[in-house]
Amino acid sequence: MSCAMMLRGYRRASQWYIQTGMVSEAIEHALAAADYATAVHLIEDHAMDMLMQWHIKTVNGWMQAIPTEWCLNSPRANLAFAWLHMMRGAYDQATPYLQRLYALFSDPQANEETADPVLTAKWLAIQSMLLNAQGKPAESVALGNKALAIAPEDDGRVRSLIYLGLANAYQQLDDYARAVDAFQMIIRYGRAATHSVSELLGSSGLALLAIQHGQLHFACELAAGGIERVERSGSL
């Protein structure tokens, strides 16, 4: 079989998987066919959600397989890849994607996508987390609240992301009440969006906060409940 025939076969398989809703398989076959336009489009729509369901290794493989030039002007792809590295605490590896995002969002006329309030809210949420890492919790809270103001109330995916930044900022500010509220919102929105990463981070963060304030029984209940829900979901 010739190389051209193999590539066509991969492309056909990718389209079939798209039609059947099997996103991971569709992306894998698009990459095998060097059909980067299709792969990037699918990654834009699904990578963030997959990261929030623990599919970090899978998304990382996609990131490694796509030539850089195919993602340069994609805010959603760069957001997903930046968030992948930030989940690992690898801020230096997130830097190239963050730099592209700064450029894309500083010139909204260059890309109509950046006018989307949900996308903007995600970008503000990631910046909020970066400010926490830089020891600037007050500035982080300001950006987090700005993100909440434009994020749809029923979008648990983006709101759980925003509250992840706010919870850490309130902890740094020693604002116990607001930190507790933020962690509870992470759990609530993460559960609504079936984002097991958000839900577990919210539960574990609230449990650690409870331990710090001597609420050991409450902390054990939170930890046990969070682990049980994630195991039941099949994410671990």
Tab-separated table of C-alpha atoms in Angstrom:
chain	number	residue	atom	x	y	z
A	1	MET	CA	0.000	0.000	0.000
A	2	SER	CA	1.351	3.416	-0.952
A	3	CYS	CA	1.937	6.173	1.564
A	4	ALA	CA	-0.749	8.314	-0.077
A	5	MET	CA	-3.302	5.507	0.260
A	6	MET	CA	-2.425	5.035	3.919
A	7	LEU	CA	-2.886	8.748	4.615
A	8	ARG	CA	-6.262	8.720	2.886
A	9	GLY	CA	-7.242	5.733	4.994
A	10	TYR	CA	-6.306	7.544	8.192
A	11	ARG	CA	-8.291	10.595	7.073
A	12	ARG	CA	-11.375	8.491	6.360
A	13	ALA	CA	-11.030	6.770	9.727
A	14	SER	CA	-10.692	10.133	11.461
A	15	GLN	CA	-13.904	11.399	9.868
A	16	TRP	CA	-15.707	8.191	10.833
A	17	TYR	CA	-14.619	8.563	14.460
A	18	ILE	CA	-15.761	12.199	14.455
A	19	GLN	CA	-19.212	11.126	13.281
A	20	THR	CA	-19.429	8.482	16.007
A	21	GLY	CA	-18.295	10.909	18.721
A	22	MET	CA	-15.002	9.129	19.479
A	23	VAL	CA	-12.879	12.251	19.783
A	24	SER	CA	-9.575	10.773	20.971
A	25	GLU	CA	-9.534	8.218	18.177
A	26	ALA	CA	-10.460	10.904	15.640
A	27	ILE	CA	-7.539	13.063	16.730
A	28	GLU	CA	-5.101	10.140	16.700
A	29	HIS	CA	-6.053	9.222	13.141
A	30	ALA	CA	-5.978	12.843	11.992
A	31	LEU	CA	-2.448	13.126	13.350
A	32	ALA	CA	-1.464	9.877	11.662
A	33	ALA	CA	-2.761	11.348	8.394
A	34	ALA	CA	-0.866	14.599	9.020
A	35	ASP	CA	-4.291	16.275	8.853
A	36	TYR	CA	-3.290	18.935	11.351
A	37	ALA	CA	-6.178	21.269	10.547
A	38	THR	CA	-8.694	18.646	11.688
A	39	ALA	CA	-6.574	17.674	14.694
A	40	VAL	CA	-6.225	21.269	15.896
A	41	HIS	CA	-9.948	21.925	15.434
A	42	LEU	CA	-10.812	18.907	17.579
A	43	ILE	CA	-8.196	19.796	20.187
A	44	GLU	CA	-9.605	23.325	20.410
A	45	ASP	CA	-13.031	21.905	21.230
A	46	HIS	CA	-12.060	19.076	23.569
A	47	ALA	CA	-8.545	19.354	25.064
A	48	MET	CA	-9.422	21.484	28.101
A	49	ASP	CA	-12.262	19.170	29.113
A	50	MET	CA	-10.037	16.128	28.702
A	51	LEU	CA	-7.356	17.697	30.878
A	52	MET	CA	-9.958	18.272	33.570
A	53	GLN	CA	-10.786	14.551	33.417
A	54	TRP	CA	-7.160	13.460	33.974
A	55	HIS	CA	-6.247	12.742	30.333
A	56	ILE	CA	-2.994	14.661	30.700
A	57	LYS	CA	-0.757	12.084	28.997
A	58	THR	CA	-3.116	11.883	26.009
A	59	VAL	CA	-3.250	15.653	25.473
A	60	ASN	CA	0.499	15.896	25.949
A	61	GLY	CA	0.964	13.361	23.148
A	62	TRP	CA	-1.180	15.468	20.842
A	63	MET	CA	0.773	18.581	21.757
A	64	GLN	CA	4.050	16.868	20.910
A	65	ALA	CA	2.725	15.569	17.579
A	66	ILE	CA	1.452	18.867	16.151
A	67	PRO	CA	3.971	21.163	14.433
A	68	THR	CA	4.184	24.471	16.297
A	69	GLU	CA	3.069	26.580	13.349
A	70	TRP	CA	-0.372	24.937	13.326
A	71	CYS	CA	-1.194	26.279	16.787
A	72	LEU	CA	0.392	29.716	16.667
A	73	ASN	CA	-2.877	31.586	16.057
A	74	SER	CA	-5.204	29.334	18.055
A	75	PRO	CA	-6.160	30.846	21.435
A	76	ARG	CA	-7.985	27.705	22.546
A	77	ALA	CA	-5.145	25.330	21.685
A	78	ASN	CA	-2.596	27.559	23.416
A	79	LEU	CA	-4.844	27.837	26.470
A	80	ALA	CA	-5.107	24.059	26.688
A	81	PHE	CA	-1.375	23.479	26.303
A	82	ALA	CA	-0.510	26.259	28.768
A	83	TRP	CA	-2.932	24.765	31.295
A	84	LEU	CA	-1.421	21.288	30.769
A	85	HIS	CA	1.994	22.550	31.881
A	86	MET	CA	0.539	24.638	34.713
A	87	MET	CA	-1.241	21.575	36.108
A	88	ARG	CA	2.220	20.051	36.452
A	89	GLY	CA	3.688	23.209	37.976
A	90	ALA	CA	5.969	23.534	34.927
A	91	TYR	CA	5.517	27.263	34.425
A	92	ASP	CA	8.712	27.555	32.366
A	93	GLN	CA	7.322	25.083	29.819
A	94	ALA	CA	4.023	26.980	29.757
A	95	THR	CA	5.818	30.241	28.891
A	96	PRO	CA	5.789	29.925	25.046
A	97	TYR	CA	2.043	29.286	25.040
A	98	LEU	CA	1.414	32.102	27.507
A	99	GLN	CA	3.435	34.505	25.382
A	100	ARG	CA	1.342	33.621	22.340
A	101	LEU	CA	-1.828	34.143	24.374
A	102	TYR	CA	-0.680	37.587	25.504
A	103	ALA	CA	-0.089	38.526	21.883
A	104	LEU	CA	-3.424	37.133	20.687
A	105	PHE	CA	-5.502	38.732	23.430
A	106	SER	CA	-3.717	42.082	23.219
A	107	ASP	CA	-4.838	42.397	19.594
A	108	PRO	CA	-8.470	41.144	19.560
A	109	GLN	CA	-9.029	42.402	15.997
A	110	ALA	CA	-6.425	39.918	14.805
A	111	ASN	CA	-8.547	36.992	15.996
A	112	GLU	CA	-12.308	37.180	16.463
A	113	GLU	CA	-12.167	34.212	18.846
A	114	THR	CA	-10.646	36.373	21.558
A	115	ALA	CA	-13.902	38.358	21.750
A	116	ASP	CA	-15.667	35.259	23.117
A	117	PRO	CA	-16.457	35.946	26.824
A	118	VAL	CA	-15.970	32.298	27.820
A	119	LEU	CA	-12.550	32.175	26.191
A	120	THR	CA	-11.639	35.512	27.758
A	121	ALA	CA	-12.765	34.247	31.161
A	122	LYS	CA	-10.506	31.187	30.815
A	123	TRP	CA	-7.587	33.420	29.895
A	124	LEU	CA	-8.248	35.657	32.920
A	125	ALA	CA	-8.459	32.554	35.135
A	126	ILE	CA	-5.060	31.314	33.975
A	127	GLN	CA	-3.553	34.760	34.512
A	128	SER	CA	-5.064	34.744	37.997
A	129	MET	CA	-3.249	31.482	38.741
A	130	LEU	CA	0.004	32.896	37.405
A	131	LEU	CA	-0.306	35.882	39.740
A	132	ASN	CA	-0.739	33.486	42.661
A	133	ALA	CA	2.470	31.705	41.654
A	134	GLN	CA	4.176	35.129	41.620
A	135	GLY	CA	2.927	35.931	45.134
A	136	LYS	CA	0.394	38.545	44.009
A	137	PRO	CA	-2.897	37.307	45.487
A	138	ALA	CA	-4.676	40.677	45.545
A	139	GLU	CA	-4.113	41.127	41.811
A	140	SER	CA	-5.183	37.497	41.333
A	141	VAL	CA	-8.500	38.158	43.097
A	142	ALA	CA	-9.135	41.190	40.890
A	143	LEU	CA	-8.668	39.162	37.711
A	144	GLY	CA	-10.678	36.251	39.085
A	145	ASN	CA	-13.624	38.502	39.883
A	146	LYS	CA	-13.359	40.070	36.434
A	147	ALA	CA	-13.540	36.587	34.933
A	148	LEU	CA	-16.587	35.682	37.048
A	149	ALA	CA	-18.375	38.800	35.826
A	150	ILE	CA	-18.272	37.619	32.209
A	151	ALA	CA	-18.424	33.822	32.599
A	152	PRO	CA	-21.914	32.327	32.140
A	153	GLU	CA	-23.433	31.181	35.427
A	154	ASP	CA	-24.305	27.779	33.963
A	155	ASP	CA	-20.823	27.099	32.567
A	156	GLY	CA	-19.344	24.922	35.289
A	157	ARG	CA	-16.234	24.253	33.223
A	158	VAL	CA	-14.962	27.816	33.158
A	159	ARG	CA	-16.290	28.818	36.591
A	160	SER	CA	-14.535	25.897	38.316
A	161	LEU	CA	-11.307	27.048	36.650
A	162	ILE	CA	-11.818	30.619	37.890
A	163	TYR	CA	-12.483	29.512	41.468
A	164	LEU	CA	-9.279	27.441	41.457
A	165	GLY	CA	-7.360	30.703	41.177
A	166	LEU	CA	-9.557	32.530	43.680
A	167	ALA	CA	-9.262	29.802	46.327
A	168	ASN	CA	-5.481	29.917	46.229
A	169	ALA	CA	-5.474	33.707	46.306
A	170	TYR	CA	-7.740	33.849	49.364
A	171	GLN	CA	-5.525	31.308	51.103
A	172	GLN	CA	-2.501	33.511	50.507
A	173	LEU	CA	-4.461	36.466	51.879
A	174	ASP	CA	-5.464	34.432	54.974
A	175	ASP	CA	-9.114	35.061	54.176
A	176	TYR	CA	-10.492	31.814	55.555
A	177	ALA	CA	-14.194	32.432	54.891
A	178	ARG	CA	-13.712	33.386	51.243
A	179	ALA	CA	-11.253	30.525	50.697
A	180	VAL	CA	-13.817	28.040	52.020
A	181	ASP	CA	-16.500	29.510	49.774
A	182	ALA	CA	-14.185	29.335	46.751
A	183	PHE	CA	-13.288	25.678	47.383
A	184	GLN	CA	-16.964	24.808	47.760
A	185	MET	CA	-17.681	26.511	44.448
A	186	ILE	CA	-14.881	24.518	42.792
A	187	ILE	CA	-16.515	21.303	44.015
A	188	ARG	CA	-19.979	22.454	42.956
A	189	TYR	CA	-19.039	23.582	39.467
A	190	GLY	CA	-16.541	20.786	38.903
A	191	ARG	CA	-19.209	18.235	39.754
A	192	ALA	CA	-21.763	19.929	37.499
A	193	ALA	CA	-19.281	19.898	34.605
A	194	THR	CA	-18.107	16.325	35.383
A	195	HIS	CA	-14.597	17.736	35.777
A	196	SER	CA	-13.100	15.227	38.205
A	197	VAL	CA	-9.842	17.213	38.416
A	198	SER	CA	-11.666	20.323	39.618
A	199	GLU	CA	-13.820	18.386	42.043
A	200	LEU	CA	-10.861	16.555	43.580
A	201	LEU	CA	-8.758	19.734	43.785
A	202	GLY	CA	-11.658	21.481	45.492
A	203	SER	CA	-12.209	18.638	47.961
A	204	SER	CA	-8.516	18.165	48.753
A	205	GLY	CA	-7.917	21.923	49.050
A	206	LEU	CA	-10.836	22.340	51.413
A	207	ALA	CA	-9.693	19.307	53.427
A	208	LEU	CA	-6.192	20.761	53.842
A	209	LEU	CA	-7.696	24.091	54.860
A	210	ALA	CA	-9.854	22.303	57.436
A	211	ILE	CA	-6.774	20.504	58.835
A	212	GLN	CA	-4.982	23.826	59.196
A	213	HIS	CA	-7.900	25.075	61.281
A	214	GLY	CA	-8.164	21.950	63.432
A	215	GLN	CA	-11.285	20.550	61.769
A	216	LEU	CA	-9.898	17.041	61.420
A	217	HIS	CA	-13.186	15.125	61.283
A	218	PHE	CA	-14.516	17.413	58.554
A	219	ALA	CA	-11.241	17.033	56.641
A	220	CYS	CA	-11.459	13.228	56.740
A	221	GLU	CA	-15.041	13.292	55.490
A	222	LEU	CA	-14.089	15.578	52.610
A	223	ALA	CA	-11.061	13.514	51.598
A	224	ALA	CA	-12.928	10.200	51.766
A	225	GLY	CA	-15.913	11.553	49.838
A	226	GLY	CA	-13.756	13.111	47.143
A	227	ILE	CA	-11.727	9.947	46.590
A	228	GLU	CA	-14.865	7.815	46.487
A	229	ARG	CA	-16.498	10.007	43.848
A	230	VAL	CA	-13.392	10.060	41.633
A	231	GLU	CA	-12.943	6.275	41.924
A	232	ARG	CA	-16.613	5.767	41.088
A	233	SER	CA	-16.233	7.964	38.021
A	234	GLY	CA	-13.422	5.720	36.747
A	235	SER	CA	-10.959	8.629	36.504
A	236	LEU	CA	-8.334	6.951	38.652
